[in-house]
PDB file of C-alpha atoms in Angstrom:
ATOM      1  CA  MET A   1      31.422 -22.959 -48.188  1.00 81.00           C
ATOM      2  CA  HIS A   2      33.579 -20.090 -46.992  1.00 83.00           C
ATOM      3  CA  LYS A   3      33.019 -16.403 -47.645  1.00 87.00           C
ATOM      4  CA  THR A   4      34.436 -13.224 -46.118  1.00 85.00           C
ATOM      5  CA  LEU A   5      32.249 -10.130 -46.083  1.00 85.00           C
ATOM      6  CA  SER A   6      33.074  -6.551 -45.050  1.00 84.00           C
ATOM      7  CA  ILE A   7      30.841  -3.956 -43.429  1.00 88.00           C
ATOM      8  CA  SER A   8      31.230  -0.559 -41.794  1.00 86.00           C
ATOM      9  CA  ASP A   9      30.096  -0.215 -38.226  1.00 81.00           C
ATOM     10  CA  ASP A  10      29.509   3.282 -36.823  1.00 88.00           C
ATOM     11  CA  SER A  11      27.698   2.156 -33.688  1.00 88.00           C
ATOM     12  CA  GLY A  12      29.408  -0.957 -32.356  1.00 86.00           C
ATOM     13  CA  PHE A  13      26.731  -3.425 -33.535  1.00 91.00           C
ATOM     14  CA  ILE A  14      26.511  -5.713 -36.565  1.00 91.00           C
ATOM     15  CA  GLY A  15      24.541  -8.813 -37.433  1.00 92.00           C
ATOM     16  CA  LEU A  16      23.588 -11.506 -39.887  1.00 95.00           C
ATOM     17  CA  ALA A  17      19.948 -11.433 -40.944  1.00 97.00           C
ATOM     18  CA  ASN A  18      17.304 -13.254 -42.917  1.00 97.00           C
ATOM     19  CA  LEU A  19      15.894 -10.083 -44.469  1.00 97.00           C
ATOM     20  CA  SER A  20      12.993 -11.845 -46.137  1.00 96.00           C
ATOM     21  CA  MET A  21      11.599 -12.479 -42.628  1.00 97.00           C
ATOM     22  CA  TYR A  22      13.082  -9.635 -40.535  1.00 96.00           C
ATOM     23  CA  ASN A  23      10.310  -7.243 -39.420  1.00 95.00           C
ATOM     24  CA  SER A  24      12.113  -3.900 -39.545  1.00 95.00           C
ATOM     25  CA  PHE A  25       9.620  -1.058 -39.149  1.00 96.00           C
ATOM     26  CA  VAL A  26       9.027   0.132 -35.572  1.00 96.00           C
ATOM     27  CA  SER A  27       7.790   3.740 -35.616  1.00 96.00           C
ATOM     28  CA  PRO A  28       8.709   7.150 -37.040  1.00 96.00           C
ATOM     29  CA  GLU A  29       9.212   8.145 -33.395  1.00 96.00           C
ATOM     30  CA  TRP A  30      11.234   5.106 -32.237  1.00 94.00           C
ATOM     31  CA  ASP A  31      13.683   5.270 -29.370  1.00 95.00           C
ATOM     32  CA  PHE A  32      16.561   2.983 -28.448  1.00 93.00           C
ATOM     33  CA  GLU A  33      14.444   0.806 -26.126  1.00 96.00           C
ATOM     34  CA  MET A  34      11.867   0.245 -28.885  1.00 96.00           C
ATOM     35  CA  ILE A  35      14.416  -0.808 -31.501  1.00 95.00           C
ATOM     36  CA  LYS A  36      16.247  -2.954 -28.958  1.00 94.00           C
ATOM     37  CA  LYS A  37      12.967  -4.718 -28.172  1.00 96.00           C
ATOM     38  CA  ARG A  38      12.334  -5.278 -31.898  1.00 96.00           C
ATOM     39  CA  ILE A  39      15.814  -6.724 -32.457  1.00 96.00           C
ATOM     40  CA  VAL A  40      15.386  -9.090 -29.489  1.00 96.00           C
ATOM     41  CA  GLU A  41      11.976 -10.181 -30.857  1.00 97.00           C
ATOM     42  CA  GLN A  42      13.597 -10.897 -34.209  1.00 97.00           C
ATOM     43  CA  ILE A  43      16.471 -12.794 -32.573  1.00 96.00           C
ATOM     44  CA  ASN A  44      13.883 -14.916 -30.742  1.00 96.00           C
ATOM     45  CA  SER A  45      12.123 -15.527 -34.079  1.00 97.00           C
ATOM     46  CA  ASN A  46      15.441 -16.781 -35.552  1.00 97.00           C
ATOM     47  CA  ASN A  47      15.529 -13.960 -38.112  1.00 97.00           C
ATOM     48  CA  ILE A  48      18.741 -12.250 -37.031  1.00 97.00           C
ATOM     49  CA  LEU A  49      21.978 -12.749 -35.123  1.00 94.00           C
ATOM     50  CA  PHE A  50      23.088  -9.409 -33.703  1.00 92.00           C
ATOM     51  CA  TRP A  51      26.082  -8.624 -31.549  1.00 88.00           C
ATOM     52  CA  SER A  52      28.187  -5.855 -30.092  1.00 84.00           C
ATOM     53  CA  THR A  53      31.564  -5.535 -31.766  1.00 82.00           C
ATOM     54  CA  GLY A  54      32.965  -3.506 -28.895  1.00 80.00           C
ATOM     55  CA  ARG A  55      33.998  -0.573 -31.088  1.00 80.00           C
ATOM     56  CA  GLU A  56      33.263   1.336 -34.272  1.00 83.00           C
ATOM     57  CA  ASP A  57      35.310   0.040 -37.193  1.00 80.00           C
ATOM     58  CA  ASN A  58      35.233  -1.588 -40.605  1.00 86.00           C
ATOM     59  CA  TRP A  59      34.764  -5.305 -39.965  1.00 79.00           C
ATOM     60  CA  LYS A  60      35.565  -8.440 -41.916  1.00 83.00           C
ATOM     61  CA  VAL A  61      33.220 -11.313 -41.147  1.00 78.00           C
ATOM     62  CA  SER A  62      34.194 -14.806 -42.263  1.00 77.00           C
ATOM     63  CA  ILE A  63      31.327 -17.244 -42.680  1.00 79.00           C
ATOM     64  CA  THR A  64      31.956 -20.940 -43.131  1.00 79.00           C
ATOM     65  CA  THR A  65      29.995 -24.150 -43.007  1.00 80.00           C
ATOM     66  CA  ALA A  66      33.199 -26.027 -42.138  1.00 76.00           C
ATOM     67  CA  HIS A  67      34.154 -27.063 -38.614  1.00 72.00           C
ATOM     68  CA  VAL A  68      36.133 -24.408 -36.734  1.00 67.00           C
ATOM     69  CA  SER A  69      38.609 -25.651 -34.155  1.00 62.00           C
ATOM     70  CA  LYS A  70      37.868 -24.882 -30.515  1.00 60.00           C
ATOM     71  CA  SER A  71      41.535 -23.949 -30.192  1.00 60.00           C
ATOM     72  CA  GLU A  72      40.925 -20.768 -32.238  1.00 63.00           C
ATOM     73  CA  LYS A  73      41.818 -17.773 -30.060  1.00 72.00           C
ATOM     74  CA  PHE A  74      38.489 -15.968 -29.988  1.00 67.00           C
ATOM     75  CA  TYR A  75      37.918 -12.966 -27.741  1.00 66.00           C
ATOM     76  CA  ARG A  76      34.380 -14.284 -27.235  1.00 71.00           C
ATOM     77  CA  ARG A  77      32.140 -17.045 -28.576  1.00 71.00           C
ATOM     78  CA  GLU A  78      28.376 -17.182 -28.998  1.00 78.00           C
ATOM     79  CA  GLU A  79      25.878 -19.665 -30.383  1.00 80.00           C
ATOM     80  CA  ALA A  80      22.341 -19.043 -31.642  1.00 89.00           C
ATOM     81  CA  LEU A  81      19.705 -20.228 -34.101  1.00 94.00           C
ATOM     82  CA  ILE A  82      18.974 -18.538 -37.411  1.00 95.00           C
ATOM     83  CA  GLU A  83      16.626 -19.577 -40.174  1.00 97.00           C
ATOM     84  CA  VAL A  84      17.261 -19.207 -43.896  1.00 97.00           C
ATOM     85  CA  THR A  85      14.087 -18.981 -45.991  1.00 97.00           C
ATOM     86  CA  ASN A  86      15.215 -17.345 -49.245  1.00 96.00           C
ATOM     87  CA  GLY A  87      18.672 -18.844 -49.655  1.00 97.00           C
ATOM     88  CA  LYS A  88      20.517 -15.800 -48.266  1.00 96.00           C
ATOM     89  CA  LEU A  89      21.685 -14.244 -45.023  1.00 96.00           C
ATOM     90  CA  TYR A  90      22.764 -10.593 -45.177  1.00 97.00           C
ATOM     91  CA  LEU A  91      25.385  -8.809 -43.134  1.00 95.00           C
ATOM     92  CA  VAL A  92      23.748  -5.754 -41.527  1.00 96.00           C
ATOM     93  CA  ASN A  93      24.718  -2.937 -39.214  1.00 94.00           C
ATOM     94  CA  TYR A  94      22.774  -0.965 -36.626  1.00 94.00           C
ATOM     95  CA  GLU A  95      22.578   2.045 -38.934  1.00 94.00           C
ATOM     96  CA  THR A  96      20.591   0.203 -41.601  1.00 94.00           C
ATOM     97  CA  LEU A  97      18.307  -1.427 -39.015  1.00 95.00           C
ATOM     98  CA  SER A  98      17.578   1.932 -37.391  1.00 95.00           C
ATOM     99  CA  MET A  99      16.764   3.558 -40.766  1.00 95.00           C
ATOM    100  CA  ALA A 100      14.360   0.726 -41.600  1.00 96.00           C
ATOM    101  CA  ALA A 101      12.893   0.987 -38.081  1.00 96.00           C
ATOM    102  CA  GLN A 102      11.999   4.637 -38.645  1.00 96.00           C
ATOM    103  CA  PHE A 103      10.863   4.716 -42.281  1.00 96.00           C
ATOM    104  CA  LEU A 104       8.228   2.345 -43.634  1.00 94.00           C
ATOM    105  CA  ASP A 105       9.483   2.821 -47.208  1.00 94.00           C
ATOM    106  CA  ILE A 106      13.037   1.608 -46.425  1.00 94.00           C
ATOM    107  CA  LYS A 107      13.316  -1.962 -47.655  1.00 93.00           C
ATOM    108  CA  LEU A 108      16.156  -4.184 -46.525  1.00 96.00           C
ATOM    109  CA  PRO A 109      18.723  -4.763 -47.782  1.00 95.00           C
ATOM    110  CA  GLU A 110      19.439  -1.165 -48.645  1.00 94.00           C
ATOM    111  CA  ASN A 111      21.218  -0.724 -51.984  1.00 93.00           C
ATOM    112  CA  HIS A 112      24.664  -0.208 -50.437  1.00 90.00           C
ATOM    113  CA  LEU A 113      24.347  -3.527 -48.537  1.00 91.00           C
ATOM    114  CA  ALA A 114      22.565  -5.569 -51.204  1.00 95.00           C
ATOM    115  CA  GLU A 115      25.691  -7.516 -52.199  1.00 95.00           C
ATOM    116  CA  ILE A 116      26.851  -8.321 -48.662  1.00 95.00           C
ATOM    117  CA  TYR A 117      25.326 -11.751 -48.205  1.00 96.00           C
ATOM    118  CA  VAL A 118      26.082 -15.443 -48.056  1.00 95.00           C
ATOM    119  CA  GLU A 119      24.068 -18.080 -49.880  1.00 95.00           C
ATOM    120  CA  LEU A 120      22.855 -21.056 -47.863  1.00 95.00           C
ATOM    121  CA  GLU A 121      20.264 -23.760 -48.318  1.00 95.00           C
ATOM    122  CA  ASN A 122      16.966 -22.968 -46.642  1.00 97.00           C
ATOM    123  CA  GLY A 123      16.686 -24.384 -43.153  1.00 96.00           C
ATOM    124  CA  LEU A 124      17.300 -23.752 -39.475  1.00 96.00           C
ATOM    125  CA  TYR A 125      20.981 -23.391 -38.536  1.00 92.00           C
ATOM    126  CA  ILE A 126      22.894 -23.418 -35.273  1.00 89.00           C
ATOM    127  CA  ALA A 127      25.319 -20.561 -35.840  1.00 87.00           C
ATOM    128  CA  LYS A 128      28.493 -20.464 -33.798  1.00 80.00           C
ATOM    129  CA  PHE A 129      30.377 -17.217 -33.985  1.00 75.00           C
ATOM    130  CA  GLY A 130      33.551 -15.909 -32.441  1.00 71.00           C
ATOM    131  CA  GLN A 131      35.318 -12.591 -32.440  1.00 69.00           C
ATOM    132  CA  PHE A 132      39.029 -12.060 -32.581  1.00 67.00           C
ATOM    133  CA  VAL A 133      40.458  -9.190 -30.521  1.00 58.00           C
TER     134      VAL A 133
END
């Protein structure tokens, strides 16, 4: 499987999330430390991979289940666990996570991100990701 997805990033953070398990709501009065704590809790629960892109931009994210050569010239590499429970992982940005953190009635994925996903069999995955400069 190989799929390339695109997402806007106005904050310098994007991620890949199991939105059927991601606990989004924090508080109508959240602050950055509160949402950061929630994201870390969700990372530790294997519900999201979330990373700093280093700059605001429109990003293309390629997702593959094939082996990627270690000789690829990545700016940085990371590895983490993520669980798939509904057959999909969604590409998300900080903006959508912060909206869902503030408003209880915001359900993820939001309409404008509903088609930005990859289908995978349910299970626990070791995700290896790298960023090109």
